PDB file of C-alpha atoms in Angstrom:
ATOM      1  CA  MET A   1     -24.900  32.737  22.366  1.00 44.00           C
ATOM      2  CA  GLN A   2     -24.572  30.989  19.037  1.00 43.00           C
ATOM      3  CA  ASN A   3     -21.024  29.944  19.900  1.00 49.00           C
ATOM      4  CA  ASP A   4     -22.249  28.473  23.196  1.00 48.00           C
ATOM      5  CA  GLU A   5     -24.811  26.397  21.311  1.00 51.00           C
ATOM      6  CA  VAL A   6     -22.134  25.071  18.987  1.00 49.00           C
ATOM      7  CA  VAL A   7     -19.979  24.042  21.955  1.00 47.00           C
ATOM      8  CA  ILE A   8     -22.910  22.302  23.655  1.00 46.00           C
ATOM      9  CA  GLU A   9     -23.836  20.521  20.424  1.00 51.00           C
ATOM     10  CA  SER A  10     -20.244  19.348  20.012  1.00 52.00           C
ATOM     11  CA  TYR A  11     -20.399  17.657  23.432  1.00 49.00           C
ATOM     12  CA  LEU A  12     -23.910  16.236  23.136  1.00 50.00           C
ATOM     13  CA  LYS A  13     -23.681  15.470  19.404  1.00 53.00           C
ATOM     14  CA  VAL A  14     -27.274  16.722  19.175  1.00 55.00           C
ATOM     15  CA  THR A  15     -28.386  19.816  17.260  1.00 54.00           C
ATOM     16  CA  SER A  16     -30.699  22.495  18.629  1.00 52.00           C
ATOM     17  CA  GLU A  17     -33.511  20.793  16.676  1.00 53.00           C
ATOM     18  CA  ARG A  18     -32.868  17.656  18.815  1.00 51.00           C
ATOM     19  CA  LYS A  19     -31.558  15.738  15.830  1.00 54.00           C
ATOM     20  CA  LYS A  20     -28.526  13.584  16.372  1.00 58.00           C
ATOM     21  CA  ARG A  21     -25.498  14.712  14.450  1.00 66.00           C
ATOM     22  CA  LYS A  22     -24.327  12.027  12.041  1.00 71.00           C
ATOM     23  CA  ASN A  23     -20.823  13.310  11.356  1.00 78.00           C
ATOM     24  CA  PRO A  24     -19.244  11.990  14.608  1.00 80.00           C
ATOM     25  CA  ALA A  25     -20.590   8.494  13.871  1.00 80.00           C
ATOM     26  CA  ARG A  26     -19.272   8.664  10.317  1.00 87.00           C
ATOM     27  CA  TRP A  27     -15.894   9.826  11.537  1.00 89.00           C
ATOM     28  CA  ASP A  28     -15.813   6.992  14.071  1.00 89.00           C
ATOM     29  CA  MET A  29     -16.547   4.490  11.321  1.00 91.00           C
ATOM     30  CA  LEU A  30     -13.857   5.961   9.059  1.00 93.00           C
ATOM     31  CA  GLN A  31     -11.405   5.868  11.959  1.00 93.00           C
ATOM     32  CA  SER A  32     -12.213   2.203  12.565  1.00 93.00           C
ATOM     33  CA  ILE A  33     -11.950   1.331   8.852  1.00 95.00           C
ATOM     34  CA  THR A  34      -8.605   3.087   8.372  1.00 95.00           C
ATOM     35  CA  GLY A  35      -7.317   1.601  11.638  1.00 94.00           C
ATOM     36  CA  ALA A  36      -8.335  -1.919  10.626  1.00 95.00           C
ATOM     37  CA  ILE A  37      -6.656  -1.482   7.221  1.00 95.00           C
ATOM     38  CA  LEU A  38      -3.423  -0.356   8.881  1.00 95.00           C
ATOM     39  CA  ALA A  39      -3.527  -3.134  11.499  1.00 95.00           C
ATOM     40  CA  ILE A  40      -3.983  -5.819   8.827  1.00 94.00           C
ATOM     41  CA  PHE A  41      -1.247  -4.234   6.726  1.00 94.00           C
ATOM     42  CA  ILE A  42       1.083  -4.324   9.755  1.00 94.00           C
ATOM     43  CA  LEU A  43       0.427  -8.057  10.174  1.00 94.00           C
ATOM     44  CA  PHE A  44       1.382  -8.714   6.551  1.00 93.00           C
ATOM     45  CA  HIS A  45       4.324  -6.301   6.795  1.00 91.00           C
ATOM     46  CA  MET A  46       5.765  -8.178   9.789  1.00 92.00           C
ATOM     47  CA  CYS A  47       5.467 -11.435   7.838  1.00 92.00           C
ATOM     48  CA  PHE A  48       7.100  -9.718   4.863  1.00 91.00           C
ATOM     49  CA  THR A  49      10.156  -8.447   6.752  1.00 89.00           C
ATOM     50  CA  SER A  50      10.445 -11.649   8.816  1.00 91.00           C
ATOM     51  CA  SER A  51      10.971 -13.689   5.654  1.00 91.00           C
ATOM     52  CA  ILE A  52      14.668 -12.789   6.012  1.00 89.00           C
ATOM     53  CA  LEU A  53      14.820 -15.543   8.657  1.00 90.00           C
ATOM     54  CA  LEU A  54      14.470 -18.006   5.781  1.00 90.00           C
ATOM     55  CA  GLY A  55      17.353 -16.431   3.908  1.00 88.00           C
ATOM     56  CA  THR A  56      17.956 -13.575   1.476  1.00 87.00           C
ATOM     57  CA  GLU A  57      16.499 -15.629  -1.381  1.00 88.00           C
ATOM     58  CA  ALA A  58      13.200 -15.953   0.468  1.00 88.00           C
ATOM     59  CA  PHE A  59      13.093 -12.197   1.102  1.00 89.00           C
ATOM     60  CA  GLU A  60      13.870 -11.440  -2.539  1.00 86.00           C
ATOM     61  CA  ALA A  61      11.090 -13.821  -3.578  1.00 87.00           C
ATOM     62  CA  VAL A  62       8.604 -12.015  -1.321  1.00 86.00           C
ATOM     63  CA  VAL A  63       9.720  -8.648  -2.735  1.00 85.00           C
ATOM     64  CA  GLY A  64       9.225  -9.970  -6.262  1.00 85.00           C
ATOM     65  CA  PHE A  65       5.779 -11.290  -5.349  1.00 83.00           C
ATOM     66  CA  SER A  66       4.755  -7.920  -3.887  1.00 82.00           C
ATOM     67  CA  GLU A  67       5.912  -6.247  -7.105  1.00 80.00           C
ATOM     68  CA  GLY A  68       3.663  -8.498  -9.180  1.00 79.00           C
ATOM     69  CA  SER A  69       6.275 -10.884 -10.549  1.00 76.00           C
ATOM     70  CA  PHE A  70       3.675 -13.674 -10.616  1.00 68.00           C
ATOM     71  CA  ILE A  71       1.665 -11.561 -13.079  1.00 73.00           C
ATOM     72  CA  PHE A  72       4.397 -10.043 -15.237  1.00 70.00           C
ATOM     73  CA  GLY A  73       6.303 -13.177 -16.133  1.00 67.00           C
ATOM     74  CA  GLY A  74       8.737 -13.279 -13.245  1.00 66.00           C
ATOM     75  CA  HIS A  75       9.758  -9.629 -13.447  1.00 71.00           C
ATOM     76  CA  GLY A  76       8.246  -7.389 -10.817  1.00 70.00           C
ATOM     77  CA  ILE A  77       7.383  -3.727 -11.243  1.00 81.00           C
ATOM     78  CA  PRO A  78       8.813  -1.640  -8.359  1.00 79.00           C
ATOM     79  CA  LEU A  79       6.277   1.094  -9.139  1.00 82.00           C
ATOM     80  CA  LEU A  80       3.613  -1.144  -7.568  1.00 84.00           C
ATOM     81  CA  THR A  81       5.435  -0.912  -4.244  1.00 85.00           C
ATOM     82  CA  THR A  82       5.482   2.875  -4.561  1.00 86.00           C
ATOM     83  CA  LEU A  83       1.728   2.933  -5.180  1.00 91.00           C
ATOM     84  CA  VAL A  84       1.091   0.704  -2.150  1.00 89.00           C
ATOM     85  CA  VAL A  85       3.242   2.947   0.054  1.00 90.00           C
ATOM     86  CA  LEU A  86       1.369   6.025  -1.215  1.00 94.00           C
ATOM     87  CA  VAL A  87      -2.014   4.455  -0.462  1.00 94.00           C
ATOM     88  CA  ILE A  88      -0.901   3.338   3.011  1.00 95.00           C
ATOM     89  CA  SER A  89       0.532   6.807   3.666  1.00 94.00           C
ATOM     90  CA  VAL A  90      -2.808   8.431   2.804  1.00 95.00           C
ATOM     91  CA  VAL A  91      -4.666   5.966   5.047  1.00 96.00           C
ATOM     92  CA  PHE A  92      -2.086   6.559   7.793  1.00 95.00           C
ATOM     93  CA  VAL A  93      -2.505  10.354   7.717  1.00 94.00           C
ATOM     94  CA  ALA A  94      -6.311  10.097   7.512  1.00 95.00           C
ATOM     95  CA  HIS A  95      -6.396   7.729  10.490  1.00 94.00           C
ATOM     96  CA  ALA A  96      -4.093   9.996  12.500  1.00 92.00           C
ATOM     97  CA  PHE A  97      -6.278  13.068  12.001  1.00 92.00           C
ATOM     98  CA  LEU A  98      -9.467  11.116  12.713  1.00 92.00           C
ATOM     99  CA  ALA A  99      -7.945   9.710  15.894  1.00 89.00           C
ATOM    100  CA  MET A 100      -6.815  13.140  17.071  1.00 86.00           C
ATOM    101  CA  ARG A 101     -10.481  14.009  17.660  1.00 83.00           C
ATOM    102  CA  LYS A 102     -10.367  11.730  20.696  1.00 78.00           C
ATOM    103  CA  PHE A 103      -7.135  13.129  22.136  1.00 77.00           C
ATOM    104  CA  PRO A 104      -7.274  15.472  25.163  1.00 76.00           C
ATOM    105  CA  ALA A 105      -7.522  18.972  23.705  1.00 73.00           C
ATOM    106  CA  ASN A 106      -5.777  20.684  26.624  1.00 74.00           C
ATOM    107  CA  PHE A 107      -4.023  20.020  29.920  1.00 73.00           C
ATOM    108  CA  GLN A 108      -7.307  20.126  31.860  1.00 80.00           C
ATOM    109  CA  GLN A 109      -8.852  17.370  29.731  1.00 75.00           C
ATOM    110  CA  PHE A 110      -5.616  15.409  30.033  1.00 74.00           C
ATOM    111  CA  MET A 111      -5.762  15.547  33.838  1.00 78.00           C
ATOM    112  CA  ILE A 112      -9.485  14.676  33.865  1.00 78.00           C
ATOM    113  CA  PHE A 113      -8.859  11.522  31.856  1.00 75.00           C
ATOM    114  CA  LYS A 114      -5.778  10.606  33.913  1.00 75.00           C
ATOM    115  CA  THR A 115      -7.831  10.919  37.108  1.00 77.00           C
ATOM    116  CA  HIS A 116     -10.642   8.899  35.540  1.00 72.00           C
ATOM    117  CA  LYS A 117      -8.180   6.152  34.533  1.00 73.00           C
ATOM    118  CA  CYS A 118      -6.701   5.952  38.026  1.00 77.00           C
ATOM    119  CA  LEU A 119     -10.118   5.814  39.686  1.00 76.00           C
ATOM    120  CA  MET A 120     -11.635   3.272  37.281  1.00 73.00           C
ATOM    121  CA  LYS A 121      -8.624   0.953  37.110  1.00 75.00           C
ATOM    122  CA  HIS A 122     -10.352  -0.733  34.161  1.00 76.00           C
ATOM    123  CA  CYS A 123      -8.312  -2.774  31.688  1.00 79.00           C
ATOM    124  CA  ASP A 124      -9.896  -1.295  28.545  1.00 80.00           C
ATOM    125  CA  THR A 125      -9.457   2.253  29.851  1.00 82.00           C
ATOM    126  CA  THR A 126      -5.769   1.552  30.471  1.00 85.00           C
ATOM    127  CA  LEU A 127      -5.465   0.039  27.001  1.00 87.00           C
ATOM    128  CA  TRP A 128      -6.911   3.223  25.496  1.00 86.00           C
ATOM    129  CA  TRP A 129      -4.300   5.212  27.421  1.00 87.00           C
ATOM    130  CA  ILE A 130      -1.525   3.013  26.002  1.00 90.00           C
ATOM    131  CA  GLN A 131      -3.056   3.366  22.551  1.00 91.00           C
ATOM    132  CA  PHE A 132      -3.093   7.146  22.939  1.00 89.00           C
ATOM    133  CA  LEU A 133       0.591   7.283  23.932  1.00 91.00           C
ATOM    134  CA  THR A 134       1.744   4.829  21.258  1.00 94.00           C
ATOM    135  CA  GLY A 135      -0.421   6.548  18.642  1.00 92.00           C
ATOM    136  CA  PHE A 136       1.260   9.863  19.382  1.00 91.00           C
ATOM    137  CA  ALA A 137       4.690   8.249  19.054  1.00 93.00           C
ATOM    138  CA  LEU A 138       3.689   6.270  15.980  1.00 93.00           C
ATOM    139  CA  PHE A 139       2.636   9.410  14.119  1.00 91.00           C
ATOM    140  CA  PHE A 140       6.293  10.494  14.058  1.00 92.00           C
ATOM    141  CA  LEU A 141       8.030   7.092  13.974  1.00 92.00           C
ATOM    142  CA  GLY A 142       5.679   5.556  11.421  1.00 92.00           C
ATOM    143  CA  GLY A 143       5.629   8.740   9.347  1.00 91.00           C
ATOM    144  CA  ALA A 144       9.420   8.770   9.171  1.00 89.00           C
ATOM    145  CA  HIS A 145       9.450   5.090   8.148  1.00 89.00           C
ATOM    146  CA  LEU A 146       6.875   5.635   5.399  1.00 90.00           C
ATOM    147  CA  ILE A 147       8.833   8.583   3.997  1.00 89.00           C
ATOM    148  CA  THR A 148      12.034   6.512   4.015  1.00 85.00           C
ATOM    149  CA  ILE A 149      10.387   3.609   2.190  1.00 85.00           C
ATOM    150  CA  LEU A 150       8.617   5.941  -0.239  1.00 84.00           C
ATOM    151  CA  PHE A 151      11.908   7.431  -1.419  1.00 83.00           C
ATOM    152  CA  ASN A 152      13.522   3.972  -1.647  1.00 78.00           C
ATOM    153  CA  SER A 153      10.536   1.951  -2.854  1.00 73.00           C
ATOM    154  CA  THR A 154      12.099   1.163  -6.235  1.00 72.00           C
ATOM    155  CA  SER A 155      15.257  -0.361  -4.740  1.00 74.00           C
ATOM    156  CA  ILE A 156      13.992  -2.699  -2.026  1.00 80.00           C
ATOM    157  CA  ASN A 157      16.122  -5.819  -1.658  1.00 79.00           C
ATOM    158  CA  ALA A 158      17.978  -7.673   1.067  1.00 82.00           C
ATOM    159  CA  ILE A 159      21.247  -5.766   0.573  1.00 81.00           C
ATOM    160  CA  THR A 160      19.806  -2.237   0.610  1.00 80.00           C
ATOM    161  CA  SER A 161      17.508  -3.043   3.531  1.00 80.00           C
ATOM    162  CA  ALA A 162      20.317  -4.512   5.629  1.00 81.00           C
ATOM    163  CA  SER A 163      22.573  -1.567   4.779  1.00 80.00           C
ATOM    164  CA  ARG A 164      19.890   0.878   5.890  1.00 76.00           C
ATOM    165  CA  PHE A 165      19.731  -0.897   9.237  1.00 75.00           C
ATOM    166  CA  VAL A 166      23.444  -0.573   9.938  1.00 75.00           C
ATOM    167  CA  GLU A 167      24.921   2.240   7.848  1.00 72.00           C
ATOM    168  CA  GLY A 168      21.999   4.526   8.597  1.00 70.00           C
ATOM    169  CA  ASN A 169      22.207   3.722  12.330  1.00 73.00           C
ATOM    170  CA  LEU A 170      18.513   2.852  12.260  1.00 77.00           C
ATOM    171  CA  ALA A 171      18.626  -0.457  14.135  1.00 79.00           C
ATOM    172  CA  GLU A 172      17.443   1.053  17.426  1.00 83.00           C
ATOM    173  CA  PHE A 173      14.845   3.138  15.587  1.00 87.00           C
ATOM    174  CA  TYR A 174      13.264   0.079  13.968  1.00 86.00           C
ATOM    175  CA  LEU A 175      13.283  -1.897  17.208  1.00 87.00           C
ATOM    176  CA  VAL A 176      11.431   0.908  19.011  1.00 91.00           C
ATOM    177  CA  LEU A 177       9.075   1.310  16.035  1.00 92.00           C
ATOM    178  CA  LEU A 178       8.268  -2.402  16.132  1.00 91.00           C
ATOM    179  CA  VAL A 179       7.319  -2.358  19.826  1.00 93.00           C
ATOM    180  CA  VAL A 180       5.205   0.796  19.491  1.00 95.00           C
ATOM    181  CA  MET A 181       3.568  -0.482  16.308  1.00 94.00           C
ATOM    182  CA  VAL A 182       2.626  -3.874  17.759  1.00 94.00           C
ATOM    183  CA  LEU A 183       1.150  -2.325  20.914  1.00 94.00           C
ATOM    184  CA  HIS A 184      -0.889   0.272  19.042  1.00 95.00           C
ATOM    185  CA  ALA A 185      -2.117  -2.027  16.274  1.00 95.00           C
ATOM    186  CA  SER A 186      -3.107  -4.908  18.567  1.00 95.00           C
ATOM    187  CA  ILE A 187      -5.023  -2.656  20.967  1.00 94.00           C
ATOM    188  CA  GLY A 188      -6.617  -0.811  18.068  1.00 93.00           C
ATOM    189  CA  LEU A 189      -7.780  -3.947  16.265  1.00 94.00           C
ATOM    190  CA  TYR A 190      -9.197  -5.343  19.512  1.00 94.00           C
ATOM    191  CA  ARG A 191     -11.135  -2.128  20.111  1.00 91.00           C
ATOM    192  CA  VAL A 192     -12.454  -2.115  16.537  1.00 92.00           C
ATOM    193  CA  ILE A 193     -13.718  -5.679  16.888  1.00 92.00           C
ATOM    194  CA  ILE A 194     -15.526  -5.138  20.184  1.00 89.00           C
ATOM    195  CA  LYS A 195     -16.973  -1.868  18.888  1.00 87.00           C
ATOM    196  CA  TRP A 196     -18.405  -3.081  15.590  1.00 87.00           C
ATOM    197  CA  VAL A 197     -18.731  -6.880  15.870  1.00 84.00           C
ATOM    198  CA  PRO A 198     -21.784  -8.103  17.838  1.00 81.00           C
ATOM    199  CA  LEU A 199     -20.538 -10.004  20.884  1.00 75.00           C
ATOM    200  CA  GLU A 200     -23.771 -10.115  22.831  1.00 76.00           C
ATOM    201  CA  ALA A 201     -24.511 -13.174  24.941  1.00 70.00           C
ATOM    202  CA  PRO A 202     -27.429 -14.265  27.170  1.00 72.00           C
ATOM    203  CA  THR A 203     -25.573 -13.093  30.271  1.00 75.00           C
ATOM    204  CA  THR A 204     -23.072 -10.347  31.060  1.00 73.00           C
ATOM    205  CA  ALA A 205     -20.551 -12.932  32.206  1.00 77.00           C
ATOM    206  CA  GLN A 206     -20.712 -14.720  28.845  1.00 79.00           C
ATOM    207  CA  SER A 207     -20.312 -11.408  27.002  1.00 79.00           C
ATOM    208  CA  ASN A 208     -17.240 -10.648  29.085  1.00 81.00           C
ATOM    209  CA  VAL A 209     -15.804 -14.067  28.244  1.00 85.00           C
ATOM    210  CA  LYS A 210     -16.293 -13.361  24.526  1.00 86.00           C
ATOM    211  CA  ARG A 211     -14.553 -10.014  24.857  1.00 86.00           C
ATOM    212  CA  LYS A 212     -11.700 -11.645  26.760  1.00 88.00           C
ATOM    213  CA  ASN A 213     -11.337 -14.353  24.094  1.00 91.00           C
ATOM    214  CA  VAL A 214     -11.173 -11.716  21.367  1.00 91.00           C
ATOM    215  CA  LYS A 215      -8.554  -9.796  23.352  1.00 91.00           C
ATOM    216  CA  VAL A 216      -6.427 -12.901  23.924  1.00 92.00           C
ATOM    217  CA  ALA A 217      -6.681 -13.982  20.268  1.00 94.00           C
ATOM    218  CA  VAL A 218      -5.755 -10.577  18.836  1.00 94.00           C
ATOM    219  CA  PHE A 219      -2.905  -9.996  21.273  1.00 94.00           C
ATOM    220  CA  ALA A 220      -1.576 -13.535  20.770  1.00 95.00           C
ATOM    221  CA  VAL A 221      -1.359 -13.084  16.987  1.00 95.00           C
ATOM    222  CA  PHE A 222       0.408  -9.733  17.261  1.00 95.00           C
ATOM    223  CA  ILE A 223       2.754 -10.855  20.029  1.00 93.00           C
ATOM    224  CA  VAL A 224       3.819 -14.003  18.159  1.00 95.00           C
ATOM    225  CA  LEU A 225       4.421 -12.112  14.903  1.00 93.00           C
ATOM    226  CA  GLY A 226       6.017  -9.275  16.845  1.00 92.00           C
ATOM    227  CA  VAL A 227       8.512 -11.615  18.519  1.00 92.00           C
ATOM    228  CA  ILE A 228       9.333 -13.186  15.149  1.00 92.00           C
ATOM    229  CA  ALA A 229       9.796  -9.723  13.624  1.00 90.00           C
ATOM    230  CA  PHE A 230      11.944  -8.717  16.617  1.00 89.00           C
ATOM    231  CA  ILE A 231      14.238 -11.705  15.999  1.00 90.00           C
ATOM    232  CA  ALA A 232      14.246 -10.824  12.294  1.00 88.00           C
ATOM    233  CA  ASP A 233      15.447  -7.306  13.146  1.00 83.00           C
ATOM    234  CA  PHE A 234      18.578  -8.769  14.728  1.00 83.00           C
ATOM    235  CA  THR A 235      19.021 -10.900  11.607  1.00 84.00           C
ATOM    236  CA  TRP A 236      18.889  -7.728   9.510  1.00 81.00           C
ATOM    237  CA  ILE A 237      21.474  -6.124  11.780  1.00 78.00           C
ATOM    238  CA  ALA A 238      23.795  -9.154  11.515  1.00 79.00           C
ATOM    239  CA  LEU A 239      23.365  -9.201   7.744  1.00 78.00           C
ATOM    240  CA  GLY A 240      24.131  -5.508   7.477  1.00 73.00           C
ATOM    241  CA  LYS A 241      27.306  -5.833   9.549  1.00 72.00           C
ATOM    242  CA  SER A 242      28.502  -8.691   7.364  1.00 74.00           C
ATOM    243  CA  LEU A 243      28.288  -6.654   4.155  1.00 63.00           C
TER     244      LEU A 243
END
C-alpha cells in the first residue's frame, strides 16, 4: 500500500498530506539552468572553432585569449582550459541525468508519447521529440568529445586540432556532432525561454506571435553559427590534409 502511494505521489507530485512536492520543480529549474549554460557555451564554442576561417593565426589568438593570455602578459595557461572542460563536463553530466527524468521509462510510455505526438501534430511536441532523440545521441557523442578535449586540453592549437580531424578519422564524427548539437541546443534554449521568461500578452494570438518570434530568433542564431561552423569543419579537414 505504501509503495502504491509513492507511485501515485510521483505522478501527481503531491504528498498524502496534499502538499505539493518541491523537488520536481527544483529539478526542472536545475535542468533549465544547466541546459542554458551548455547552450550558451555551445554558441561561444562554435565561434571559437570557426575562427579558423580567418586563418591559423586568428585561431591561435583565440586559444591564447581563452587561456588568459590577456591577463598573464601574453602567455596563456593551458590549465585554465582544462578547468573549463572539467566544469562543462560536470554541467553536461548533471544536465543529462536531470533530463533523463523526462525520458520514457519503458516501451509502453514510449508508445504512448509517440501516439500522442502523432495525434496532436503540434510543433512544440515534435520539437521535444527531436530534442529527446538528439539528447540521447548527444550524451554519447558529446561525452566522447569532452573526454577527447580533456585529455588534450594542454596542447590545443591549429596543428593538433587539424591533425585530430584527419589522422584520427574524426571528420565525419565532428560533422554529425555539430548537427546533433545545434538541433538539441537550439530547441532546448527555446524551450527554456518560453518556460521561464514571461511572454504573456493581452490576447492568445499575441502570445503565440511572441513565442514564434522567440523561436525564429533562437533558431536563426544557431543555424547561422551552425552553418559557419559547418564550413569551418571543412576548413579543418583541408588544413589537416595539407599537413
